[in-house]
Structures are given as structure tokens and as C-alpha cells.
PDB file of C-alpha atoms in Angstrom:
ATOM      1  CA  PRO A  76     -83.179  19.359 -41.827  1.00  0.00           C
ATOM      2  CA  THR A  77     -86.080  16.964 -42.413  1.00  0.00           C
ATOM      3  CA  HIS A  78     -89.513  16.980 -44.001  1.00  0.00           C
ATOM      4  CA  ASP A  79     -91.067  17.172 -40.529  1.00  0.00           C
ATOM      5  CA  ASP A  80     -92.389  20.399 -39.027  1.00  0.00           C
ATOM      6  CA  PHE A  81     -89.206  20.632 -36.959  1.00  0.00           C
ATOM      7  CA  PRO A  82     -85.514  19.745 -37.479  1.00  0.00           C
ATOM      8  CA  PHE A  83     -83.565  17.038 -35.690  1.00  0.00           C
ATOM      9  CA  VAL A  84     -81.770  19.025 -32.979  1.00  0.00           C
ATOM     10  CA  ILE A  85     -79.764  17.536 -30.131  1.00  0.00           C
ATOM     11  CA  ASP A  86     -78.296  19.669 -27.352  1.00  0.00           C
ATOM     12  CA  CYS A  87     -76.835  17.776 -24.433  1.00  0.00           C
ATOM     13  CA  ALA A  88     -73.976  17.560 -21.985  1.00  0.00           C
ATOM     14  CA  THR A  89     -71.493  14.685 -22.076  1.00  0.00           C
ATOM     15  CA  SER A  90     -72.270  13.979 -18.403  1.00  0.00           C
ATOM     16  CA  VAL A  91     -75.246  12.067 -16.962  1.00  0.00           C
ATOM     17  CA  ASN A  92     -76.694  15.371 -15.771  1.00  0.00           C
ATOM     18  CA  GLN A  93     -75.619  18.951 -16.272  1.00  0.00           C
ATOM     19  CA  ARG A  94     -75.190  21.382 -13.380  1.00  0.00           C
ATOM     20  CA  GLY A  95     -78.370  23.196 -14.371  1.00  0.00           C
ATOM     21  CA  LYS A  96     -80.375  20.020 -13.707  1.00  0.00           C
ATOM     22  CA  ILE A  97     -78.788  19.742 -10.242  1.00  0.00           C
ATOM     23  CA  GLU A  98     -79.778  23.355  -9.567  1.00  0.00           C
ATOM     24  CA  ARG A  99     -83.320  22.504 -10.632  1.00  0.00           C
ATOM     25  CA  TYR A 100     -83.406  19.621  -8.163  1.00  0.00           C
ATOM     26  CA  ALA A 101     -82.362  22.101  -5.476  1.00  0.00           C
ATOM     27  CA  ARG A 102     -85.166  24.510  -6.377  1.00  0.00           C
ATOM     28  CA  GLU A 103     -87.652  21.648  -6.248  1.00  0.00           C
ATOM     29  CA  GLY A 104     -86.263  20.209  -3.015  1.00  0.00           C
ATOM     30  CA  LYS A 105     -85.377  16.887  -4.653  1.00  0.00           C
ATOM     31  CA  GLU A 106     -82.440  14.534  -4.236  1.00  0.00           C
ATOM     32  CA  THR A 107     -80.064  14.068  -7.169  1.00  0.00           C
ATOM     33  CA  PRO A 108     -80.447  10.612  -8.773  1.00  0.00           C
ATOM     34  CA  ARG A 109     -77.750   8.185  -7.709  1.00  0.00           C
ATOM     35  CA  GLY A 110     -74.994   7.788 -10.284  1.00  0.00           C
ATOM     36  CA  ALA A 111     -75.028  11.354 -11.573  1.00  0.00           C
ATOM     37  CA  VAL A 112     -72.389  12.712  -9.175  1.00  0.00           C
ATOM     38  CA  ILE A 113     -69.332  11.156  -7.537  1.00  0.00           C
ATOM     39  CA  ASP A 114     -67.105  12.710  -4.878  1.00  0.00           C
ATOM     40  CA  ASN A 115     -63.403  12.550  -4.096  1.00  0.00           C
ATOM     41  CA  GLU A 116     -63.979   9.495  -1.881  1.00  0.00           C
ATOM     42  CA  GLY A 117     -65.613   7.590  -4.742  1.00  0.00           C
ATOM     43  CA  ILE A 118     -69.092   7.899  -3.193  1.00  0.00           C
ATOM     44  CA  GLU A 119     -72.093   8.433  -5.462  1.00  0.00           C
ATOM     45  CA  ARG A 120     -73.811  11.480  -3.992  1.00  0.00           C
ATOM     46  CA  THR A 121     -77.530  12.297  -3.862  1.00  0.00           C
ATOM     47  CA  ASP A 122     -77.577  15.251  -1.414  1.00  0.00           C
ATOM     48  CA  THR A 123     -78.328  18.039  -3.869  1.00  0.00           C
ATOM     49  CA  GLU A 124     -77.453  21.045  -1.698  1.00  0.00           C
ATOM     50  CA  GLY A 125     -74.198  19.427  -0.596  1.00  0.00           C
ATOM     51  CA  ILE A 126     -73.372  18.551  -4.194  1.00  0.00           C
ATOM     52  CA  LEU A 127     -73.762  22.150  -5.355  1.00  0.00           C
ATOM     53  CA  ARG A 128     -71.580  23.337  -2.490  1.00  0.00           C
ATOM     54  CA  ASP A 129     -68.851  20.732  -3.032  1.00  0.00           C
ATOM     55  CA  MET A 130     -68.779  21.085  -6.818  1.00  0.00           C
ATOM     56  CA  VAL A 131     -67.627  24.673  -6.340  1.00  0.00           C
ATOM     57  CA  LEU A 132     -64.819  23.464  -4.086  1.00  0.00           C
ATOM     58  CA  GLY A 133     -63.786  20.651  -6.450  1.00  0.00           C
ATOM     59  CA  LYS A 134     -64.823  17.947  -3.971  1.00  0.00           C
ATOM     60  CA  CYS A 135     -67.260  16.193  -6.317  1.00  0.00           C
ATOM     61  CA  ALA A 136     -67.978  16.041 -10.026  1.00  0.00           C
ATOM     62  CA  LEU A 137     -70.565  15.050 -12.586  1.00  0.00           C
ATOM     63  CA  THR A 138     -70.135  11.537 -13.948  1.00  0.00           C
ATOM     64  CA  PRO A 139     -69.857  10.976 -17.724  1.00  0.00           C
ATOM     65  CA  LEU A 140     -72.623   9.406 -19.788  1.00  0.00           C
ATOM     66  CA  GLY A 141     -72.812   5.815 -18.606  1.00  0.00           C
ATOM     67  CA  GLY A 142     -71.859   6.777 -15.058  1.00  0.00           C
ATOM     68  CA  ALA A 143     -68.727   6.032 -13.058  1.00  0.00           C
ATOM     69  CA  GLY A 144     -66.796   2.879 -13.916  1.00  0.00           C
ATOM     70  CA  ASP A 145     -67.306   0.643 -16.940  1.00  0.00           C
ATOM     71  CA  ALA A 146     -70.305  -1.487 -15.904  1.00  0.00           C
ATOM     72  CA  MET A 147     -72.671   0.751 -17.897  1.00  0.00           C
ATOM     73  CA  GLY A 148     -70.099   1.979 -20.414  1.00  0.00           C
ATOM     74  CA  GLY A 149     -68.961   5.086 -18.563  1.00  0.00           C
ATOM     75  CA  TYR A 150     -65.712   4.963 -20.508  1.00  0.00           C
ATOM     76  CA  LYS A 151     -67.705   5.820 -23.640  1.00  0.00           C
ATOM     77  CA  GLY A 152     -69.082   8.995 -22.119  1.00  0.00           C
ATOM     78  CA  TYR A 153     -65.615   9.789 -20.817  1.00  0.00           C
ATOM     79  CA  GLY A 154     -64.274   9.369 -24.344  1.00  0.00           C
ATOM     80  CA  TRP A 155     -66.952  11.635 -25.844  1.00  0.00           C
ATOM     81  CA  ALA A 156     -66.323  14.277 -23.191  1.00  0.00           C
ATOM     82  CA  THR A 157     -62.596  14.164 -23.911  1.00  0.00           C
ATOM     83  CA  THR A 158     -63.254  14.465 -27.646  1.00  0.00           C
ATOM     84  CA  VAL A 159     -65.306  17.621 -27.106  1.00  0.00           C
ATOM     85  CA  GLU A 160     -62.631  19.013 -24.782  1.00  0.00           C
ATOM     86  CA  LEU A 161     -59.887  18.347 -27.338  1.00  0.00           C
ATOM     87  CA  LEU A 162     -61.833  20.093 -30.104  1.00  0.00           C
ATOM     88  CA  CYS A 163     -62.504  23.088 -27.867  1.00  0.00           C
ATOM     89  CA  THR A 164     -58.999  23.427 -26.388  1.00  0.00           C
ATOM     90  CA  ALA A 165     -56.265  21.696 -28.409  1.00  0.00           C
ATOM     91  CA  LEU A 166     -57.132  23.417 -31.698  1.00  0.00           C
ATOM     92  CA  GLN A 167     -56.831  26.860 -30.111  1.00  0.00           C
ATOM     93  CA  SER A 168     -54.258  26.133 -27.363  1.00  0.00           C
ATOM     94  CA  GLY A 169     -56.924  27.093 -24.849  1.00  0.00           C
ATOM     95  CA  PRO A 170     -57.234  26.433 -21.098  1.00  0.00           C
ATOM     96  CA  PHE A 171     -59.080  23.433 -19.664  1.00  0.00           C
ATOM     97  CA  GLY A 172     -59.991  21.772 -16.373  1.00  0.00           C
ATOM     98  CA  ASP A 173     -59.901  23.993 -13.298  1.00  0.00           C
ATOM     99  CA  ASP A 174     -58.889  26.960 -15.462  1.00  0.00           C
ATOM    100  CA  ILE A 175     -62.390  27.068 -16.957  1.00  0.00           C
ATOM    101  CA  CYS A 176     -64.463  25.904 -13.982  1.00  0.00           C
ATOM    102  CA  GLY A 177     -65.692  29.433 -13.254  1.00  0.00           C
ATOM    103  CA  VAL A 178     -64.673  29.488  -9.597  1.00  0.00           C
ATOM    104  CA  ASP A 179     -61.509  29.923  -7.571  1.00  0.00           C
ATOM    105  CA  ARG A 180     -61.094  26.533  -5.894  1.00  0.00           C
ATOM    106  CA  ALA A 181     -59.329  28.084  -2.893  1.00  0.00           C
ATOM    107  CA  THR A 182     -61.937  30.743  -2.116  1.00  0.00           C
ATOM    108  CA  GLY A 183     -65.072  29.544  -3.891  1.00  0.00           C
ATOM    109  CA  LYS A 184     -65.459  32.952  -5.503  1.00  0.00           C
ATOM    110  CA  PRO A 185     -66.424  33.370  -9.179  1.00  0.00           C
ATOM    111  CA  LYS A 186     -63.696  33.879 -11.763  1.00  0.00           C
ATOM    112  CA  PRO A 187     -63.741  34.374 -15.554  1.00  0.00           C
ATOM    113  CA  MET A 188     -64.331  31.306 -17.755  1.00  0.00           C
ATOM    114  CA  PRO A 189     -62.271  31.639 -20.971  1.00  0.00           C
ATOM    115  CA  LEU A 190     -64.182  28.830 -22.692  1.00  0.00           C
ATOM    116  CA  GLY A 191     -63.154  27.569 -26.108  1.00  0.00           C
ATOM    117  CA  HIS A 192     -65.715  26.621 -28.752  1.00  0.00           C
ATOM    118  CA  PHE A 193     -65.721  24.406 -31.830  1.00  0.00           C
ATOM    119  CA  PHE A 194     -68.116  24.828 -34.751  1.00  0.00           C
ATOM    120  CA  LEU A 195     -68.530  22.549 -37.755  1.00  0.00           C
ATOM    121  CA  ALA A 196     -70.857  23.198 -40.688  1.00  0.00           C
ATOM    122  CA  ILE A 197     -71.517  20.438 -43.244  1.00  0.00           C
ATOM    123  CA  ASN A 198     -72.503  21.262 -46.803  1.00  0.00           C
ATOM    124  CA  ILE A 199     -75.057  18.515 -47.396  1.00  0.00           C
ATOM    125  CA  GLU A 200     -75.316  19.199 -51.107  1.00  0.00           C
ATOM    126  CA  ALA A 201     -71.633  18.435 -51.546  1.00  0.00           C
ATOM    127  CA  MET A 202     -72.645  14.797 -50.955  1.00  0.00           C
ATOM    128  CA  CYS A 203     -76.295  14.553 -51.953  1.00  0.00           C
ATOM    129  CA  PRO A 204     -79.226  16.823 -52.919  1.00  0.00           C
ATOM    130  CA  LEU A 205     -80.823  18.535 -49.918  1.00  0.00           C
ATOM    131  CA  GLU A 206     -84.256  17.108 -50.741  1.00  0.00           C
ATOM    132  CA  THR A 207     -82.802  13.609 -50.818  1.00  0.00           C
ATOM    133  CA  PHE A 208     -81.244  14.137 -47.402  1.00  0.00           C
ATOM    134  CA  LYS A 209     -84.530  15.448 -45.990  1.00  0.00           C
ATOM    135  CA  LYS A 210     -86.395  12.447 -47.383  1.00  0.00           C
ATOM    136  CA  ASN A 211     -83.837  10.002 -46.020  1.00  0.00           C
ATOM    137  CA  SER A 212     -83.653  11.613 -42.587  1.00  0.00           C
ATOM    138  CA  SER A 213     -87.447  11.798 -42.314  1.00  0.00           C
ATOM    139  CA  SER A 214     -87.744   8.120 -43.237  1.00  0.00           C
ATOM    140  CA  LEU A 215     -85.269   7.154 -40.522  1.00  0.00           C
ATOM    141  CA  LEU A 216     -86.845   9.329 -37.838  1.00  0.00           C
ATOM    142  CA  THR A 217     -90.362   8.163 -38.723  1.00  0.00           C
ATOM    143  CA  ALA A 218     -89.187   4.554 -38.437  1.00  0.00           C
ATOM    144  CA  LEU A 219     -87.701   5.258 -34.999  1.00  0.00           C
ATOM    145  CA  ARG A 220     -90.929   6.830 -33.764  1.00  0.00           C
ATOM    146  CA  GLY A 221     -92.848   3.841 -35.067  1.00  0.00           C
ATOM    147  CA  SER A 222     -90.616   1.272 -33.361  1.00  0.00           C
ATOM    148  CA  MET A 223     -91.995  -1.254 -30.885  1.00  0.00           C
ATOM    149  CA  LYS A 224     -92.800   0.498 -27.627  1.00  0.00           C
ATOM    150  CA  SER A 225     -92.286  -0.712 -24.090  1.00  0.00           C
ATOM    151  CA  PRO A 226     -95.578  -1.674 -22.429  1.00  0.00           C
ATOM    152  CA  ALA A 227     -94.272   0.114 -19.333  1.00  0.00           C
ATOM    153  CA  GLY A 228     -93.398   3.279 -21.240  1.00  0.00           C
ATOM    154  CA  PRO A 229     -95.363   6.430 -22.037  1.00  0.00           C
ATOM    155  CA  GLY A 230     -96.735   5.001 -25.278  1.00  0.00           C
ATOM    156  CA  ARG A 231     -94.694   7.246 -27.529  1.00  0.00           C
ATOM    157  CA  ILE A 232     -91.146   7.427 -28.880  1.00  0.00           C
ATOM    158  CA  TRP A 233     -89.680  10.882 -29.450  1.00  0.00           C
ATOM    159  CA  THR A 234     -86.676  11.917 -31.527  1.00  0.00           C
ATOM    160  CA  ALA A 235     -84.305  14.745 -30.597  1.00  0.00           C
ATOM    161  CA  GLY A 236     -85.947  18.141 -30.954  1.00  0.00           C
ATOM    162  CA  GLU A 237     -89.483  16.734 -30.900  1.00  0.00           C
ATOM    163  CA  PRO A 238     -90.251  17.276 -27.167  1.00  0.00           C
ATOM    164  CA  GLU A 239     -88.974  20.843 -27.443  1.00  0.00           C
ATOM    165  CA  ASN A 240     -91.148  21.449 -30.495  1.00  0.00           C
ATOM    166  CA  ASP A 241     -94.173  20.038 -28.662  1.00  0.00           C
ATOM    167  CA  ALA A 242     -93.467  22.396 -25.749  1.00  0.00           C
ATOM    168  CA  ARG A 243     -92.996  25.364 -28.085  1.00  0.00           C
ATOM    169  CA  VAL A 244     -96.302  24.717 -29.845  1.00  0.00           C
ATOM    170  CA  LYS A 245     -98.107  24.331 -26.529  1.00  0.00           C
ATOM    171  CA  ARG A 246     -96.631  27.490 -25.028  1.00  0.00           C
ATOM    172  CA  MET A 247     -97.225  29.547 -28.133  1.00  0.00           C
ATOM    173  CA  GLY A 248    -100.834  28.385 -28.057  1.00  0.00           C
ATOM    174  CA  GLN A 249    -101.330  29.449 -24.448  1.00  0.00           C
ATOM    175  CA  GLY A 250     -99.500  32.735 -24.840  1.00  0.00           C
ATOM    176  CA  GLY A 251     -96.390  31.893 -22.814  1.00  0.00           C
ATOM    177  CA  MET A 252     -94.955  29.474 -20.274  1.00  0.00           C
ATOM    178  CA  ASN A 253     -95.551  28.822 -16.591  1.00  0.00           C
ATOM    179  CA  VAL A 254     -92.734  29.879 -14.250  1.00  0.00           C
ATOM    180  CA  PRO A 255     -92.394  27.655 -11.140  1.00  0.00           C
ATOM    181  CA  VAL A 256     -92.754  29.446  -7.800  1.00  0.00           C
ATOM    182  CA  SER A 257     -89.194  28.510  -6.799  1.00  0.00           C
ATOM    183  CA  LEU A 258     -87.858  30.139  -9.980  1.00  0.00           C
ATOM    184  CA  GLN A 259     -90.058  33.192  -9.441  1.00  0.00           C
ATOM    185  CA  LYS A 260     -88.380  33.685  -6.059  1.00  0.00           C
ATOM    186  CA  ASN A 261     -84.928  33.399  -7.653  1.00  0.00           C
ATOM    187  CA  MET A 262     -85.893  35.998 -10.266  1.00  0.00           C
ATOM    188  CA  VAL A 263     -87.051  38.427  -7.584  1.00  0.00           C
ATOM    189  CA  VAL A 264     -83.815  37.982  -5.605  1.00  0.00           C
ATOM    190  CA  LEU A 265     -81.719  38.441  -8.763  1.00  0.00           C
ATOM    191  CA  ARG A 266     -83.607  41.617  -9.664  1.00  0.00           C
ATOM    192  CA  ASP A 267     -83.191  43.059  -6.168  1.00  0.00           C
ATOM    193  CA  VAL A 268     -79.440  42.437  -5.881  1.00  0.00           C
ATOM    194  CA  ARG A 269     -78.201  43.199  -9.399  1.00  0.00           C
ATOM    195  CA  PRO A 270     -77.600  46.885 -10.211  1.00  0.00           C
ATOM    196  CA  GLY A 271     -80.064  48.347 -12.699  1.00  0.00           C
ATOM    197  CA  LEU A 272     -82.511  45.440 -12.740  1.00  0.00           C
ATOM    198  CA  ALA A 273     -84.830  46.911 -10.093  1.00  0.00           C
ATOM    199  CA  GLU A 274     -85.369  50.007 -12.220  1.00  0.00           C
ATOM    200  CA  LYS A 275     -85.884  47.990 -15.389  1.00  0.00           C
ATOM    201  CA  TYR A 276     -88.159  45.349 -13.836  1.00  0.00           C
ATOM    202  CA  SER A 277     -89.850  47.147 -10.952  1.00  0.00           C
ATOM    203  CA  LYS A 278     -92.757  44.702 -11.211  1.00  0.00           C
ATOM    204  CA  LEU A 279     -92.461  41.241 -12.743  1.00  0.00           C
ATOM    205  CA  PRO A 280     -95.521  39.748 -14.517  1.00  0.00           C
ATOM    206  CA  PHE A 281     -96.200  37.258 -11.701  1.00  0.00           C
ATOM    207  CA  GLU A 282     -95.998  39.846  -8.882  1.00  0.00           C
TER     208      GLU A 282
END
């Protein structure tokens, strides 16, 4: 919570990119940026379609924050990823690794993902008044946004949750969001192959 019109909210993977971003590259016909994926031969992959195919078979994987190796601090991302995995598996004696990958490595077919979760709620007022926390957090975030900007940058510094709030305000103002043509096609295919969806969504808004 802050005194801004939106809270500080961060939602991110512990890898350079998440699978959903790779799928987006595929829909847009783009290569995956080098350093985001590494295969079993130690090669940094950029062929998006091949990456999606080989990830299912366990032949390549997403690199941790910082990338592969330690030149850019990849060991830090690896450590954060392991911390999250420990919290979500060790506390509940849950499965991990291939057991929660969502596919059968031998056949490539989908399988259940018994994912573990970890939740932590902090009572701010056990340490300081809520209004004090809001004031302090707003002061920090305002200072970050007002930091010196790169002359080669976009001319603005965002804090976590701010770009999403900007997008929400914009889309609310225009009555909704634009759906890319590639995603429209995926929605049509999904509707036509999944039982019950054709009856429920006989005509999508963009058709």
C-alpha cells in the first residue's frame, strides 16, 4: 500500500522470460532473445518454435534471472528460483522438477501439475502505523521515479505496478482492450475444439 493511486505490485518469474512470453513471440513470429533459453548442449537458443517444442521434451529450459553462467549474476536468479521452490515444496513435502512440468517427457502429452503454493501476509501495523508505511513507501517510490534518467531511455522511470495501472486506466477509458489478430485466431481454434465453448461463444466480439 502507498499514497499513490495504485499499490506497489510485482508479479514475475524467476527466469529471464516465462513460457508465456515465448508463446507470445511465436504468435508474433519473432525470435526469442538470446540468453533466455539454453538447451541440453549448452547452446543459447533463439528459434522460438523449436524452443516450445523442445521445452515439452525436456531438451531445453528457461535460464534464471541473470542468464546462464555467472558473468551477469545468473547464480543469483538460480538462488531466488531455488528459494521459491523450497517454500512451495519442502514445507508441504510436495513434488518438484519433472513431476510438476505438466507434460509426460516420454510422450509429450499433458499430465496433471500438482503445484505447491506459499503465501505470506505481513501485518504492517505490528511494526509501524499503516499511514506511516504508506508515507514512507510513497516517498521511496517517488524518489525512484524522479531519479536521473538515461538519455537513451524512454524519458520515464516506472515502479512495479505502474505500467499495469497505466494500461488499466487506458483500457477502461476506451471501453476494453485490443486483441491481436494472432490471439484472435487462437481463441477461435480453442472455441471450436473444446466441448461446450462453441455453444457458449457462437460468435466472438471480433468475428
